[in-house]
Coordinates of C-alpha atoms in Angstrom, one line a residue:
X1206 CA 13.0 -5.8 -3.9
X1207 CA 10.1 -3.0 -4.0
X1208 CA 7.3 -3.0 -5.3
X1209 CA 4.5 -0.2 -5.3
X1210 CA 5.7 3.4 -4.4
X1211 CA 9.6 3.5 -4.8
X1212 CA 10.1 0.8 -7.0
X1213 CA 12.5 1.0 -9.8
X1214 CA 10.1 -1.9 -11.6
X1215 CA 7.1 -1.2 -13.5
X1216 CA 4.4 -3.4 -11.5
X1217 CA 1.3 -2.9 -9.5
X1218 CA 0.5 0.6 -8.0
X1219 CA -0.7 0.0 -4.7
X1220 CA -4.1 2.2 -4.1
X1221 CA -3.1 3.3 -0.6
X1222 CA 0.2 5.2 -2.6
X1223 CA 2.8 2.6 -0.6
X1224 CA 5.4 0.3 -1.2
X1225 CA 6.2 -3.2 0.1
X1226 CA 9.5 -4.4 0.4
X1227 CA 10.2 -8.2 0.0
X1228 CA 13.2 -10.1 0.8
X1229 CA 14.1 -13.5 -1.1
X1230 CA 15.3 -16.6 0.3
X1231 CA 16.3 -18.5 -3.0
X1232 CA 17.6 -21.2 -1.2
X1233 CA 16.8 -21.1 2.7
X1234 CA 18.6 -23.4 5.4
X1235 CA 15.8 -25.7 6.3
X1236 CA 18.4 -26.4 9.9
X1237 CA 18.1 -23.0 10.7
X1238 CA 14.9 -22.5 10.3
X1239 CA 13.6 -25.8 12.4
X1240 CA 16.4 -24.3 15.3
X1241 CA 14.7 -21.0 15.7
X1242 CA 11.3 -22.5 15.7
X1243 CA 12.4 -24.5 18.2
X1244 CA 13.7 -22.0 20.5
X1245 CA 10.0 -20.2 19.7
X1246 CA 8.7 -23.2 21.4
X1247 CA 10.7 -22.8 24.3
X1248 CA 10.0 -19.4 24.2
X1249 CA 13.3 -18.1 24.0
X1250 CA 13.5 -14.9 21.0
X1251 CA 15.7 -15.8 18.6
X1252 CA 17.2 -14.2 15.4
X1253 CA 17.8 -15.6 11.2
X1254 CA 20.5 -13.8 9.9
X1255 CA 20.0 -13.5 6.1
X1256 CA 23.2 -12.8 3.8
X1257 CA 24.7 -13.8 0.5
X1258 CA 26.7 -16.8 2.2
X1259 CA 23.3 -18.0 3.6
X1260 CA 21.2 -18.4 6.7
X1261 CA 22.0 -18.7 10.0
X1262 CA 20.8 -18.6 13.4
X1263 CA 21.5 -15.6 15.6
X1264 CA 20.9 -14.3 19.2
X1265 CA 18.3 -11.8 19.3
X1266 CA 19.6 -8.9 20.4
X1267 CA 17.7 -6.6 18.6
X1268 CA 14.7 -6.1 16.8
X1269 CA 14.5 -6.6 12.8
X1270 CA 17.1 -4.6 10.4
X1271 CA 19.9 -4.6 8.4
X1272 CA 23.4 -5.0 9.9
X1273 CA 25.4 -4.1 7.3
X1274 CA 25.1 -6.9 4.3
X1275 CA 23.3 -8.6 6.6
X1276 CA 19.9 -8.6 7.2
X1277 CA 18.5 -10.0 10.5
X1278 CA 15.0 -11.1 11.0
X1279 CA 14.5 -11.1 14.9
X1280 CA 11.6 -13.2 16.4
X1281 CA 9.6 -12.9 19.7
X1282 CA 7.7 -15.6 21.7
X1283 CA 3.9 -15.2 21.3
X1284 CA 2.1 -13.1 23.5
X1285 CA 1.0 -15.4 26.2
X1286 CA -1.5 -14.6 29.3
X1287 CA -2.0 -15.9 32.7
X1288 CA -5.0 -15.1 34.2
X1289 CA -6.5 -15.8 37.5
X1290 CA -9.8 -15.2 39.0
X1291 CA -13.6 -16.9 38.6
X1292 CA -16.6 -16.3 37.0
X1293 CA -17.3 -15.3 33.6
X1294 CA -15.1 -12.5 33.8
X1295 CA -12.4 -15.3 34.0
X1296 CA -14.0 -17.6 31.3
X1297 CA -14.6 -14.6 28.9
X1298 CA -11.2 -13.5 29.3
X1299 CA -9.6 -16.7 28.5
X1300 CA -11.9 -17.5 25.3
X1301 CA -11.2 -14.6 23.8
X1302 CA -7.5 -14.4 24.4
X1303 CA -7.9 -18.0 23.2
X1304 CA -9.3 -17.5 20.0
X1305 CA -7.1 -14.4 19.3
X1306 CA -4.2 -17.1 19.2
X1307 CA -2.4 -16.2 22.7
X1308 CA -0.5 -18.9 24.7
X1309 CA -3.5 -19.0 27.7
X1310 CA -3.5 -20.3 30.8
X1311 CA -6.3 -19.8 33.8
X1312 CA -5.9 -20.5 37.4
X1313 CA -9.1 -20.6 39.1
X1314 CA -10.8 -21.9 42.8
X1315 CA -14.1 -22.4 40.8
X1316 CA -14.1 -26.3 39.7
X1317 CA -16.9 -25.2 36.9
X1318 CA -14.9 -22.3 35.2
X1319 CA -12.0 -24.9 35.3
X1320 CA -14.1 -27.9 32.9
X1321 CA -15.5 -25.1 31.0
X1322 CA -12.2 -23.6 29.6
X1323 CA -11.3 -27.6 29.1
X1324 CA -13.7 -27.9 27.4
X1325 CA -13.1 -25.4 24.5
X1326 CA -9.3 -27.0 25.1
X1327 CA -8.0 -24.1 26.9
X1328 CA -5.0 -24.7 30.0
X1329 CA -7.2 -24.3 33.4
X1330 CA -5.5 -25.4 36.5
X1331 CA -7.7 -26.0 39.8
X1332 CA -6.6 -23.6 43.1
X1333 CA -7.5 -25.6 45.9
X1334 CA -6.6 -22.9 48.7
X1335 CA -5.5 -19.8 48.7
X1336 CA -1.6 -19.8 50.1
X1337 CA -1.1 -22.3 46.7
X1338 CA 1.2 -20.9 44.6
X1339 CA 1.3 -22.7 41.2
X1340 CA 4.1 -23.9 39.4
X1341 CA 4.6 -21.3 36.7
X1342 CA 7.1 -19.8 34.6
X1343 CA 6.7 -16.9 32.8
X1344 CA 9.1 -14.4 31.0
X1345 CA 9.2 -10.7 29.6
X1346 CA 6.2 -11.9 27.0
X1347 CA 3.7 -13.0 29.6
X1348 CA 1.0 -10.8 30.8
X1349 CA -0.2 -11.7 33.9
X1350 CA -4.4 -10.9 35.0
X1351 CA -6.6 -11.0 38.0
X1352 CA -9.9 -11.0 37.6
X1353 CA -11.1 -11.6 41.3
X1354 CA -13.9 -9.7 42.7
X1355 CA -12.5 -9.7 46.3
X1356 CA -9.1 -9.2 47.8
X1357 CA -8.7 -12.7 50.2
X1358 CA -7.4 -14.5 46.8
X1359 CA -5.4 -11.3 45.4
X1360 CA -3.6 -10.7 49.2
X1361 CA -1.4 -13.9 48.9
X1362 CA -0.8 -14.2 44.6
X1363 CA -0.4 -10.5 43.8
X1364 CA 2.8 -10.3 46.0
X1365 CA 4.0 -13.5 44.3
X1366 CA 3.2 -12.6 41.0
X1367 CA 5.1 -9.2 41.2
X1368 CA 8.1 -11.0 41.7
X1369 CA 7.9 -13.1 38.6
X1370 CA 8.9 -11.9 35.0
X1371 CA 6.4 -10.1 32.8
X1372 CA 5.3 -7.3 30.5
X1373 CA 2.1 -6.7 32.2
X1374 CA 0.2 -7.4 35.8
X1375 CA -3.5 -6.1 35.7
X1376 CA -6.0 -6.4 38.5
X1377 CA -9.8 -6.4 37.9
X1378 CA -11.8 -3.1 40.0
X1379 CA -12.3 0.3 40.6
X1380 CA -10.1 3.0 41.9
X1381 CA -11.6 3.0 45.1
X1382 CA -11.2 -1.1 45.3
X1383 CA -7.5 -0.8 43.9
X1384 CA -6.3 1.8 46.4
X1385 CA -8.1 -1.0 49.3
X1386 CA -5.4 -3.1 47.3
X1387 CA -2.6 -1.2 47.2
X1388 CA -3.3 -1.0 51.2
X1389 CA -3.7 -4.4 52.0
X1390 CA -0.2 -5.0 50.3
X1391 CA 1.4 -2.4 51.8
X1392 CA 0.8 -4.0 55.0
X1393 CA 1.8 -7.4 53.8
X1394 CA 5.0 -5.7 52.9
X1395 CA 5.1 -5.4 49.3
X1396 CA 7.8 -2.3 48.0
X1397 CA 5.6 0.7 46.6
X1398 CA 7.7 0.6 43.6
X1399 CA 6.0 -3.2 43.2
X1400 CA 2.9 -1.8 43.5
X1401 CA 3.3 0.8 41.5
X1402 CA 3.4 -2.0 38.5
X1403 CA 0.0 -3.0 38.9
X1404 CA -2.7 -1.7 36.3
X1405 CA -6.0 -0.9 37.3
X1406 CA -8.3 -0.6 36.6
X1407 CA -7.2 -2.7 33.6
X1408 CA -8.4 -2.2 30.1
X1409 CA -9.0 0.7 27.5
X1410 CA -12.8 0.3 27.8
X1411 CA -13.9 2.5 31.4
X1412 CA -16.5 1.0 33.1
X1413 CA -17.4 -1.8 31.4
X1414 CA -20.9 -3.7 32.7
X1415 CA -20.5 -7.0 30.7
X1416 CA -18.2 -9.9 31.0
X1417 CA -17.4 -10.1 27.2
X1418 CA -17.4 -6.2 26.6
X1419 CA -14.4 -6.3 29.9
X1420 CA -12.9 -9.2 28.4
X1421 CA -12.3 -7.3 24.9
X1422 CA -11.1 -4.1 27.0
X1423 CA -8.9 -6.2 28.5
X1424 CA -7.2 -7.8 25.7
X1425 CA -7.0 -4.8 23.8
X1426 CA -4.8 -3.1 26.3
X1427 CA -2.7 -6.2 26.8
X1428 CA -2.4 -6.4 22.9
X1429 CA -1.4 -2.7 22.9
X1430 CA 1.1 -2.7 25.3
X1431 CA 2.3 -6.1 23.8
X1432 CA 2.9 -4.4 20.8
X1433 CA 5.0 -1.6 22.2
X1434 CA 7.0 -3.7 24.9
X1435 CA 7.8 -7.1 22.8
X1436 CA 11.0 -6.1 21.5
X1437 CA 12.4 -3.8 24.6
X1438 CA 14.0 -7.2 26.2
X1439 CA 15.7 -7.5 23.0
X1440 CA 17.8 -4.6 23.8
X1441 CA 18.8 -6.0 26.8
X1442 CA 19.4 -9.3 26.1
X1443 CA 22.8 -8.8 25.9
X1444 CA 23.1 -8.1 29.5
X1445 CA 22.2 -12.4 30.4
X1446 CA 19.4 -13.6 32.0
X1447 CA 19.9 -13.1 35.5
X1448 CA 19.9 -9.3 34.2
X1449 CA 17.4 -9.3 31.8
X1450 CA 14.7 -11.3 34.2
X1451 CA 15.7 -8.9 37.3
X1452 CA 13.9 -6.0 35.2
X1453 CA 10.7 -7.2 34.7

């Protein structure tokens, strides 16, 4: 039903000279709902398909619309960041993305930025040396951060983290310090199209001189491009796993 600019109902004229459309569930499948929450938890996207027979859950294939009668309602995990680094570039980072509601998780050297994001109940994981590769699985909805100011902890995850799935891999400095980086994995090997990936300097904010300023730069970018890039593996779903995983 609409109501507002469109609407075949006398009701309440919106100011801004829109309409809203809303959809009614009369009598919703309380099953279907609990299994696509579920699969939200495991974050796997998932999809309610909304008809006259009832509710179902779909694969999400593609993002929300009518097919046909049917009108499908297509869910994405949560946004979720990884970030690695120290400092209170790290900290800052993390709180805010925190508070903003994203799935966070830090991976720092420093034993004091780990108790104080455990403190304000936020995932921080200890890296006791730098070859450690943590145990971590992330998919087309994780963004993925450094915020290191030198290159001995960036020269053996970066190459890692290029290989594993996400919308996003950001790396903390200048252009003069990120071309330093794009040479140093050059000669560890890395493929220029794999380099090519990385953003920096990250953030819509240039220059930044503060740890909370660079922190909201940062998140605003990740939130931007989340925005644009949530529902692209959607589209390719279809095409399985192995597929899907192999393009990000």
């Amino acid at each position: 039903m609409r109501f507002g600019a469109g609407s075949p109902y006398f009701d309440i004229r919106l100011p801004c000279g829109g309409g809203i459309d809303l959809l009614f569930t009369p009598n919703p499948n309380s099953a279907a709902i609990a299994e696509a929450i579920s699969r939200l938890n495991r974050r796997e996207p998932v999809s309610l398909e909304i008809a006259a027979d009832g509710v179902r859950v779909g694969e999400a294939s593609r993002p929300t619309g009518w097919r046909g009668d049917t009108f499908v309602m297509t869910y994405t995990p949560r946004l979720r960041l990884v970030l690695f680094g120290q400092g209170e570039e790290l900290t800052a980072t993390a709180q805010l993305a925190h508070a903003f509601g994203a799935q966070t998780e830090a991976y720092s050297p420093s034993a004091r930025d780990i108790r104080t994001l455990r403190a304000k109940s936020i995932e921080a994981t200890l890296l006791e040396f730098r070859a450690a590769q943590p145990r971590l699985a992330t998919d087309p909805w994780s963004a993925i951060i450094f915020v290191f100011h030198d290159r001995d902890w960036e020269e053996a995850l970066i190459p890692w983290a290029l290989a594993l799935p996400k919308f996003y891999l950001g790396a903390l400095g200048s252009r003069f310090s990120h071309k330093k980086r794009c040479e140093m994995l050059v000669a560890s090997g890395v493929p220029d199209v794999a380099i090519q990936a990385i953003r920096s300097p990250i953030g819509l904010v240039p220059s930044t001189r503060d740890p909370s300023t660079l922190a909201a730069s940062i998140l605003a970018d990740i939130v931007q491009a989340f925005t644009i890039d949530a529902a692209l593996p959607l589209v390719r779903f279809e095409e399985g796993p192995d597929q899907l995983l192999g393009r990000f």
